[in-house]
Short mmCIF file of C-alpha atoms and ligand atoms in Angstrom, two decimals:
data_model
loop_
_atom_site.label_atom_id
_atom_site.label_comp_id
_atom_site.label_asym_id
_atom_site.label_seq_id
_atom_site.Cartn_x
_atom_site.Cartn_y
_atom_site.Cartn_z
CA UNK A 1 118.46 72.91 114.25
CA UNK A 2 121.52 74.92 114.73
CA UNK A 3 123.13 76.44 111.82
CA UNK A 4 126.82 77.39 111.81
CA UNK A 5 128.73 80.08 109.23
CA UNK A 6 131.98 79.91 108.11
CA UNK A 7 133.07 82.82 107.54
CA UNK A 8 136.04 82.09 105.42
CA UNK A 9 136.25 79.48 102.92
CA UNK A 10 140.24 78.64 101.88
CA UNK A 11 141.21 75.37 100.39
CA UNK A 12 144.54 74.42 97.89
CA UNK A 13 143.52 73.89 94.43
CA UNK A 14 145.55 71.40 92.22
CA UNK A 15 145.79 67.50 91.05
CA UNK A 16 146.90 65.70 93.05
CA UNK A 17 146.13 67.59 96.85
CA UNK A 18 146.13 64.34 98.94
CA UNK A 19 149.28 64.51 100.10
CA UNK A 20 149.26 68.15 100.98
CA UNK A 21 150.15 69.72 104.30
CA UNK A 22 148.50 73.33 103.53
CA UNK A 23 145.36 72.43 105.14
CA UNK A 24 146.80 71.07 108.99
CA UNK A 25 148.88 74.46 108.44
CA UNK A 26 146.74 76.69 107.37
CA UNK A 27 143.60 75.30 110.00
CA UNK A 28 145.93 75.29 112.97
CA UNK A 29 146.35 78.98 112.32
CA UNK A 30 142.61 79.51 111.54
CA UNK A 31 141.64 78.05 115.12
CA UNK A 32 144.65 80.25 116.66
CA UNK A 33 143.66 83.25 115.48
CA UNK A 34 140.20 82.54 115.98
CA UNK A 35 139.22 83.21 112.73
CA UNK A 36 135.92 81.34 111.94
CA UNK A 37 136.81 79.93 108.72
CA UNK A 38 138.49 76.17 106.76
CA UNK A 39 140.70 75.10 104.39
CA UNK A 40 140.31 72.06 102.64
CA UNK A 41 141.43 70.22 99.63
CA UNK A 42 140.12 71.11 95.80
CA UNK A 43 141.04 68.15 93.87
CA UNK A 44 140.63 69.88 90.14
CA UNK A 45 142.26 68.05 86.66
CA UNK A 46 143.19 70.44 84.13
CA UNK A 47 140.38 70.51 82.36
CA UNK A 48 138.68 71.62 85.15
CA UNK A 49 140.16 74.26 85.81
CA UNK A 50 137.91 76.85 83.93
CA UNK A 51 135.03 75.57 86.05
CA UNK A 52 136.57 75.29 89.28
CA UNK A 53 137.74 79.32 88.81
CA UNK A 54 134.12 80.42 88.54
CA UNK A 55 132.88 78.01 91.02
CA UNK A 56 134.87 79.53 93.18
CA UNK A 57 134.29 83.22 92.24
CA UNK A 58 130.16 82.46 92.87
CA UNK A 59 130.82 80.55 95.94
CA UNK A 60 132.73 83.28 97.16
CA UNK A 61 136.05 81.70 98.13
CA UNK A 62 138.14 83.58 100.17
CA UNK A 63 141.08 82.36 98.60
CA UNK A 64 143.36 79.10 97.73
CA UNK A 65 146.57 77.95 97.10
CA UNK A 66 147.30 76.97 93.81
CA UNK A 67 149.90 73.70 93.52
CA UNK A 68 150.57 71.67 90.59
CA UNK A 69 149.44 71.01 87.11
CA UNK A 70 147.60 74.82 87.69
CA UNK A 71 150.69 77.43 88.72
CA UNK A 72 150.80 78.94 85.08
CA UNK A 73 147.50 78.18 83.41
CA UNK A 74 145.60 79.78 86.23
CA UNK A 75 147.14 83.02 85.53
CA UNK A 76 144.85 83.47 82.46
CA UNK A 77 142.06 83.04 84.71
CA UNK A 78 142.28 85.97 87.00
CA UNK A 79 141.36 89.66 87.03
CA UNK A 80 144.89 90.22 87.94
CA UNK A 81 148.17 88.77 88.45
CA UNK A 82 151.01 91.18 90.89
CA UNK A 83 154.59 92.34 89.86
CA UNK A 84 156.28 88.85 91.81
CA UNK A 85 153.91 86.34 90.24
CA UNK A 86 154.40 87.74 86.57
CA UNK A 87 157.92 87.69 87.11
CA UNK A 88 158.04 84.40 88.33
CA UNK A 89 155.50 83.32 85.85
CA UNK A 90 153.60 81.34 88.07
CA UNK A 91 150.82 81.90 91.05
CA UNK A 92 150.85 79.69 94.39
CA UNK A 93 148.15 82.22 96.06
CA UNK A 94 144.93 83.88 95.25
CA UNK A 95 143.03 86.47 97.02
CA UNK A 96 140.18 88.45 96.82
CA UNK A 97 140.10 92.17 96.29
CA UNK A 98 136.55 93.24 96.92
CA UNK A 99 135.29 90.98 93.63
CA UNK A 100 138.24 90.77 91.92
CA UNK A 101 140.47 87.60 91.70
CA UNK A 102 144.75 88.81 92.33
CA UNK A 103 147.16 85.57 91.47
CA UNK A 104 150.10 86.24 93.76
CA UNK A 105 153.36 84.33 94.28
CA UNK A 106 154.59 83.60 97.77
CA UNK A 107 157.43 80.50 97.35
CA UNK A 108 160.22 83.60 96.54
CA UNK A 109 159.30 85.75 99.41
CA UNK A 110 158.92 82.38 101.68
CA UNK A 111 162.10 81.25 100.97
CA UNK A 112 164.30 84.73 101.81
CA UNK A 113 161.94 84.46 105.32
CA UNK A 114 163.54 80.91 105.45
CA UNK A 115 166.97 81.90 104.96
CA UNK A 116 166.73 84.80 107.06
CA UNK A 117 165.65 83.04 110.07
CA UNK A 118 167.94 80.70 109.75
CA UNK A 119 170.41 83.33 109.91
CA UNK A 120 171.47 82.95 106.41
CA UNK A 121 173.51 86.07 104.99
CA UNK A 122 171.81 86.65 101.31
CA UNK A 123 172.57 90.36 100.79
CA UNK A 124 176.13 90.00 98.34
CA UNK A 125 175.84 85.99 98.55
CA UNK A 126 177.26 84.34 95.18
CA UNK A 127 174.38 81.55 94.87
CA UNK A 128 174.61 78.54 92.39
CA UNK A 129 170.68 76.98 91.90
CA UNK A 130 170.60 73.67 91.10
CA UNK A 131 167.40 72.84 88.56
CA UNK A 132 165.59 75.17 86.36
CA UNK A 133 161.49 74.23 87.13
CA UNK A 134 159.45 75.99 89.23
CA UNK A 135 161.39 75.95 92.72
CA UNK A 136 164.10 77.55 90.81
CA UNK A 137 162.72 80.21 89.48
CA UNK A 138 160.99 81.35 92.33
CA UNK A 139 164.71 81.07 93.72
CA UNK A 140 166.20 83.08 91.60
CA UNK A 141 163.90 85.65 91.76
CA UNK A 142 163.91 85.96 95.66
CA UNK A 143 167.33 85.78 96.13
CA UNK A 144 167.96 88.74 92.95
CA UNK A 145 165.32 90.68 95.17
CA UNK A 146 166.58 90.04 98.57
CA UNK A 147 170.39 91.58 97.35
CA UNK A 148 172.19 88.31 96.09
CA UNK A 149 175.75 89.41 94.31
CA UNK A 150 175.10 86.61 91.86
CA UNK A 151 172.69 83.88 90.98
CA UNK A 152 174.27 80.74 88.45
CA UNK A 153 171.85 78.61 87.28
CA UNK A 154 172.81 74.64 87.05
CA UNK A 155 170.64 72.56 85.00
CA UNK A 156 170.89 69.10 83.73
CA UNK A 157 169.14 70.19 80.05
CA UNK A 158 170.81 73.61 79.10
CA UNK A 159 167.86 74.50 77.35
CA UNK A 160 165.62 74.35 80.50
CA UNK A 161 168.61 76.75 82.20
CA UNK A 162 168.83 78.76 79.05
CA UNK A 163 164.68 79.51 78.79
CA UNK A 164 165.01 80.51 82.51
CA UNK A 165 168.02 82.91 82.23
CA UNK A 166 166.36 84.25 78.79
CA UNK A 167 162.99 85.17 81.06
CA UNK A 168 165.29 86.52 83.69
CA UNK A 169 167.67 88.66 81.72
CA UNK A 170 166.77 91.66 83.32
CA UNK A 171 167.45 90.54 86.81
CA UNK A 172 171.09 92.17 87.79
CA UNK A 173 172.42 89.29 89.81
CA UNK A 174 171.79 86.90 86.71
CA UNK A 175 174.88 85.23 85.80
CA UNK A 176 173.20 84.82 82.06
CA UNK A 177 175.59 81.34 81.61
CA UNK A 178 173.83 78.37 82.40
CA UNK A 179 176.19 75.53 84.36
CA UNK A 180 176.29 71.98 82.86
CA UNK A 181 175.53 69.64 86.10
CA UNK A 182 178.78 67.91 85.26
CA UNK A 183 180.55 71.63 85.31
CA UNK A 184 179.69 72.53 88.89
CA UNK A 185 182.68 71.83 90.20
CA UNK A 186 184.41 75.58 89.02
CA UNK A 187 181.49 77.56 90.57
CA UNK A 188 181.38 75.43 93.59
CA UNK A 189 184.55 77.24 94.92
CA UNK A 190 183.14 80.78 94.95
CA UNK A 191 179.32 79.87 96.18
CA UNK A 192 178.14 81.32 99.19
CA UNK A 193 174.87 79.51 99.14
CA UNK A 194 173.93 76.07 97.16
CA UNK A 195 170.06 75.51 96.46
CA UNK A 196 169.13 72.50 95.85
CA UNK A 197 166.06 73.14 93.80
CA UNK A 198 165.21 69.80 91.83
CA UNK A 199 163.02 66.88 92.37
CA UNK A 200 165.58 64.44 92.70
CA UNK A 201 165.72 64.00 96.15
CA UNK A 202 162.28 62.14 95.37
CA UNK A 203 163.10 59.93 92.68
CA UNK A 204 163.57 56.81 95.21
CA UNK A 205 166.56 56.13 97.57
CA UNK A 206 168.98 54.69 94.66
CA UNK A 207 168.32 57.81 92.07
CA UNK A 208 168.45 60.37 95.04
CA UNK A 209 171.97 59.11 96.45
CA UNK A 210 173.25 59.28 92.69
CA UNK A 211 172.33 62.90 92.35
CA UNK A 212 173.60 63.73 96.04
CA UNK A 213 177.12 61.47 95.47
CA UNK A 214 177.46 63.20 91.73
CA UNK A 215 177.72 66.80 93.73
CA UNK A 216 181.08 68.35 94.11
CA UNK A 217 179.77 69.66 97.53
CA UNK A 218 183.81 69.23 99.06
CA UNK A 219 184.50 72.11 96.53
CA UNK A 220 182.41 74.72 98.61
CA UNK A 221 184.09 76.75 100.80
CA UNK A 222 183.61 75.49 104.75
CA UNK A 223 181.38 78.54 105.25
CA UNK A 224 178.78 77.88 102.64
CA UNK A 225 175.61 77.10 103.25
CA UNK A 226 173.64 74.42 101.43
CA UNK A 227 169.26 74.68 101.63
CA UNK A 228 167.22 71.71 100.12
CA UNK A 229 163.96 72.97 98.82
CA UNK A 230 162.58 69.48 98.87
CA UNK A 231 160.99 68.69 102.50
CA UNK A 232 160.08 65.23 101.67
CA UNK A 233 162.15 63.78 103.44
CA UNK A 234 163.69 66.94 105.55
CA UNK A 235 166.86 65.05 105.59
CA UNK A 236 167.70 64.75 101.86
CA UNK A 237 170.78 62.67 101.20
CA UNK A 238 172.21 66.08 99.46
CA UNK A 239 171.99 67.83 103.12
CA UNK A 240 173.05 64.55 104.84
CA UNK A 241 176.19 65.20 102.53
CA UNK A 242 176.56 68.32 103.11
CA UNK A 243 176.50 67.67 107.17
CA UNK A 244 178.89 65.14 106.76
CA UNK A 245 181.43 67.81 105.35
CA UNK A 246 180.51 70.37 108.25
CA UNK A 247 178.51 72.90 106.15
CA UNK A 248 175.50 74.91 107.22
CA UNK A 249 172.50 73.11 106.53
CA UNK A 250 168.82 74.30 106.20
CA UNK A 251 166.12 72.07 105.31
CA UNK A 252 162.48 72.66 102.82
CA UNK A 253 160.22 72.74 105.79
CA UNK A 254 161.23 77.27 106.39
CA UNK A 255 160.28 77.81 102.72
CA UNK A 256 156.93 75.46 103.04
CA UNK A 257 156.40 77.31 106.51
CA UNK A 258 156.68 81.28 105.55
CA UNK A 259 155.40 80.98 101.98
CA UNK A 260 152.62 79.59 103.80
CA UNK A 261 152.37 82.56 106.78
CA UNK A 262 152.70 84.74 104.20
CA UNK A 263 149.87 83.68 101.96
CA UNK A 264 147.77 83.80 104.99
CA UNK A 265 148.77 87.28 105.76
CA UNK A 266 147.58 87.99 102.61
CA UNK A 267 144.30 86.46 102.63
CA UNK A 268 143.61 88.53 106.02
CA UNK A 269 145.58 92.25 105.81
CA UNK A 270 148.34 91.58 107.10
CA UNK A 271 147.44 90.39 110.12
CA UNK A 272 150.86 88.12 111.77
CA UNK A 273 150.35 84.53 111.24
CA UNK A 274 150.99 82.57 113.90
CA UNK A 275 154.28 80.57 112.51
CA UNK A 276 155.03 78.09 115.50
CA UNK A 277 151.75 77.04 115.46
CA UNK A 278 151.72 76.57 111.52
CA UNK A 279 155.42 74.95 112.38
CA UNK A 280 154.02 72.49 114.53
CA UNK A 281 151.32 71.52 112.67
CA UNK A 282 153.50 71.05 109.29
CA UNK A 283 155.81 68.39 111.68
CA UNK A 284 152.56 66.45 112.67
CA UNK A 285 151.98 65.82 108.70
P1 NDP B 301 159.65 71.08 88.46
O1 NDP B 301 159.14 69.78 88.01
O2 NDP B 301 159.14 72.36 87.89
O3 NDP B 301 161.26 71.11 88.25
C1 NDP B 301 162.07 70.07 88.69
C2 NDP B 301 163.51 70.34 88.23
O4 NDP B 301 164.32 69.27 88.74
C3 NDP B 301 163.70 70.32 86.72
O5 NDP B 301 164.69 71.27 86.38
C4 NDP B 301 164.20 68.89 86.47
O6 NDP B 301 164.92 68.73 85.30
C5 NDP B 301 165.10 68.74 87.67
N1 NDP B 301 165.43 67.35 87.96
C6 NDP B 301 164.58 66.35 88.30
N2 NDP B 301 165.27 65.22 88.52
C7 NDP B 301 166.58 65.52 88.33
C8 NDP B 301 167.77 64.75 88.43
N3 NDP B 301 167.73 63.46 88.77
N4 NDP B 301 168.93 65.37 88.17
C9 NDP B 301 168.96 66.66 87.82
N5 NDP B 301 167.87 67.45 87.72
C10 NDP B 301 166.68 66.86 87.98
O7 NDP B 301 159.47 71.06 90.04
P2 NDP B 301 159.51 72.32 91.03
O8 NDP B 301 160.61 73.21 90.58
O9 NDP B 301 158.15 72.88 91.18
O10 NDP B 301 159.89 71.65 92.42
C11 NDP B 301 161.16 71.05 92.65
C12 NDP B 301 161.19 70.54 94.07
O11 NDP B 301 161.17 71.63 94.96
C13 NDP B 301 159.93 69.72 94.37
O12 NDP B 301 160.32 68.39 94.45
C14 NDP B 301 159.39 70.24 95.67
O13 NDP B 301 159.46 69.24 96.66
C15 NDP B 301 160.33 71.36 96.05
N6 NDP B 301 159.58 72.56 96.38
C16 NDP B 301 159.58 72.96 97.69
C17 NDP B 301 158.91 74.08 98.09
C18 NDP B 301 158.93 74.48 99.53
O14 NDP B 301 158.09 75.27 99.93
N7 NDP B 301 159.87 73.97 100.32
C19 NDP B 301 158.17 74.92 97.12
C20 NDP B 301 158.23 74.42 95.76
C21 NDP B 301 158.92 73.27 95.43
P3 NDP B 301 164.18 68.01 84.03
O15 NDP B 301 163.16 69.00 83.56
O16 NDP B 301 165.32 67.77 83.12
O17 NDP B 301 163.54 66.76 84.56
#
């Protein structure tokens, strides 16, 4: 009988991981790198999540990506959490550091790769965030990093907007005033870059065209560019909107794509990932 090693053992950790794209990404670049190693799915509830953290410090687990309910709570788990994830108060990638378990944070870096491939000017950009969870603070904190003149935060419960500026305070690009959704309108005018950072686009055709058609996106100037964060579908109906009135456009699949590349640089030194391939896997599903 012939026994075979993997070498590296990656998977995403989180409830629910059916639907996720990390592994076809992260195996296609695996098998092009040659790297003798899988990533699979870790289906753990939140009660689990004690467990699964030392099952995967015996099993020695190369490392995971850490999705939904488990971005914050895991962060009590680890040996150590780095300067970006603390900041953005949540973890998305874990790696190994001889036996030591670092929580990282790749969704800010992934999305400045995004933007600058796609050519998008953020050093001095005035940027307007729509939403306050997650996707928006990694925003906020990538963008501040990456140069951004200003970051506005527009929320549809000021208190979510206000608990994210209060975190961020020391930021300099924080505009410390949240925006009421049905204010946007007066920042509109002087945004360089809109991101769309909420999970409306998902909330069913009817709810997503209500958010998109309750945008004041003919108050941007015609150079302004306007990102979705959501890739599900690539072609929200804000972006169709946004298309229609001849603005730049990029879609969620660049920040998917690079925070991805760069979690698996992570996981192994550096070392380039190979992005088209990742790309191309990502657009099979
Ligand atoms: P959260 O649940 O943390 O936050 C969602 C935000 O959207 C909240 O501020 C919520 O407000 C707001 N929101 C939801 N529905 C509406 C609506 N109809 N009108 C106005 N605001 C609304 O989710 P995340 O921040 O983690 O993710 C947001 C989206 O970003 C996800 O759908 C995901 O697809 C995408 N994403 C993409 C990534 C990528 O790599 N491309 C990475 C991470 C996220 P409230 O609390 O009031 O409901």
């Amino acid at each position: 009988m012939s026994t075979h090693k993997t070498e590296f053992l990656l998977g995403v950790l989180g409830c629910p991981v059916a639907h996720s794209r990390s592994p076809a990404m992260h195996n296609a670049a695996l098998q092009a790198k040659g790297i003798e190693g899988f990533y699979g799915r870790f289906e753990v509830a939140a009660e689990s999540l004690t467990e699964a953290m030392r099952g995967l410090r015996a099993l020695g687990i190369h490392g995971v990506n850490v999705t939904v309910p488990h971005k914050e709570t895991v962060r009590s788990l680890l040996d150590e959490v780095d300067a970006i994830a603390t900041r953005i108060g949540a973890v998305n990638t874990i790696f190994r550091d001889r036996d030591r378990l670092v929580g990282t944070n790749t969704d800010a870096r992934g999305l400045v790769r995004a933007l600058e491939r796609a050519e998008v000017a953020i050093e001095g950009a005035r940027v307007v965030v729509i939403g306050a969870g997650g996707a928006a603070r990694a925003a906020a904190v990538g963008l501040t990093e990456a140069g951004a003149a200003t970051v506005q935060i527009a929320a549809r419960r000021p208190e979510q907007a206000q608990a994210l500026l209060q975190d961020y305070q020391a930021l300099s690009a924080i505009d410390p005033t949240p925006v009421s959704l049905l204010d946007l309108k007066s920042c509109m005018a002087h945004c360089d870059l809109l991101v769309q950072a909420t999970s409306a686009p998902l909330q069913g055709p009817k709810e997503a065209a209500a958010f998109a058609d309750a945008l004041p996106l003919d108050h941007l100037p015609q150079a302004a560019v306007v990102i979705d964060l959501v890739y599900e579908p690539l072609e929200t109906q804000v972006l169709a909107a946004a298309r229609r009135l001849g603005l730049k456009t990029v879609d969620g699949l660049g920040m998917l794509l690079y925070q991805g590349a760069i979690a698996f640089e992570t996981w192994f030194g550096g070392e380039g990932a190979p992005v088209d391939i990742m790309r191309a896997a990502l657009q099979r599903g």
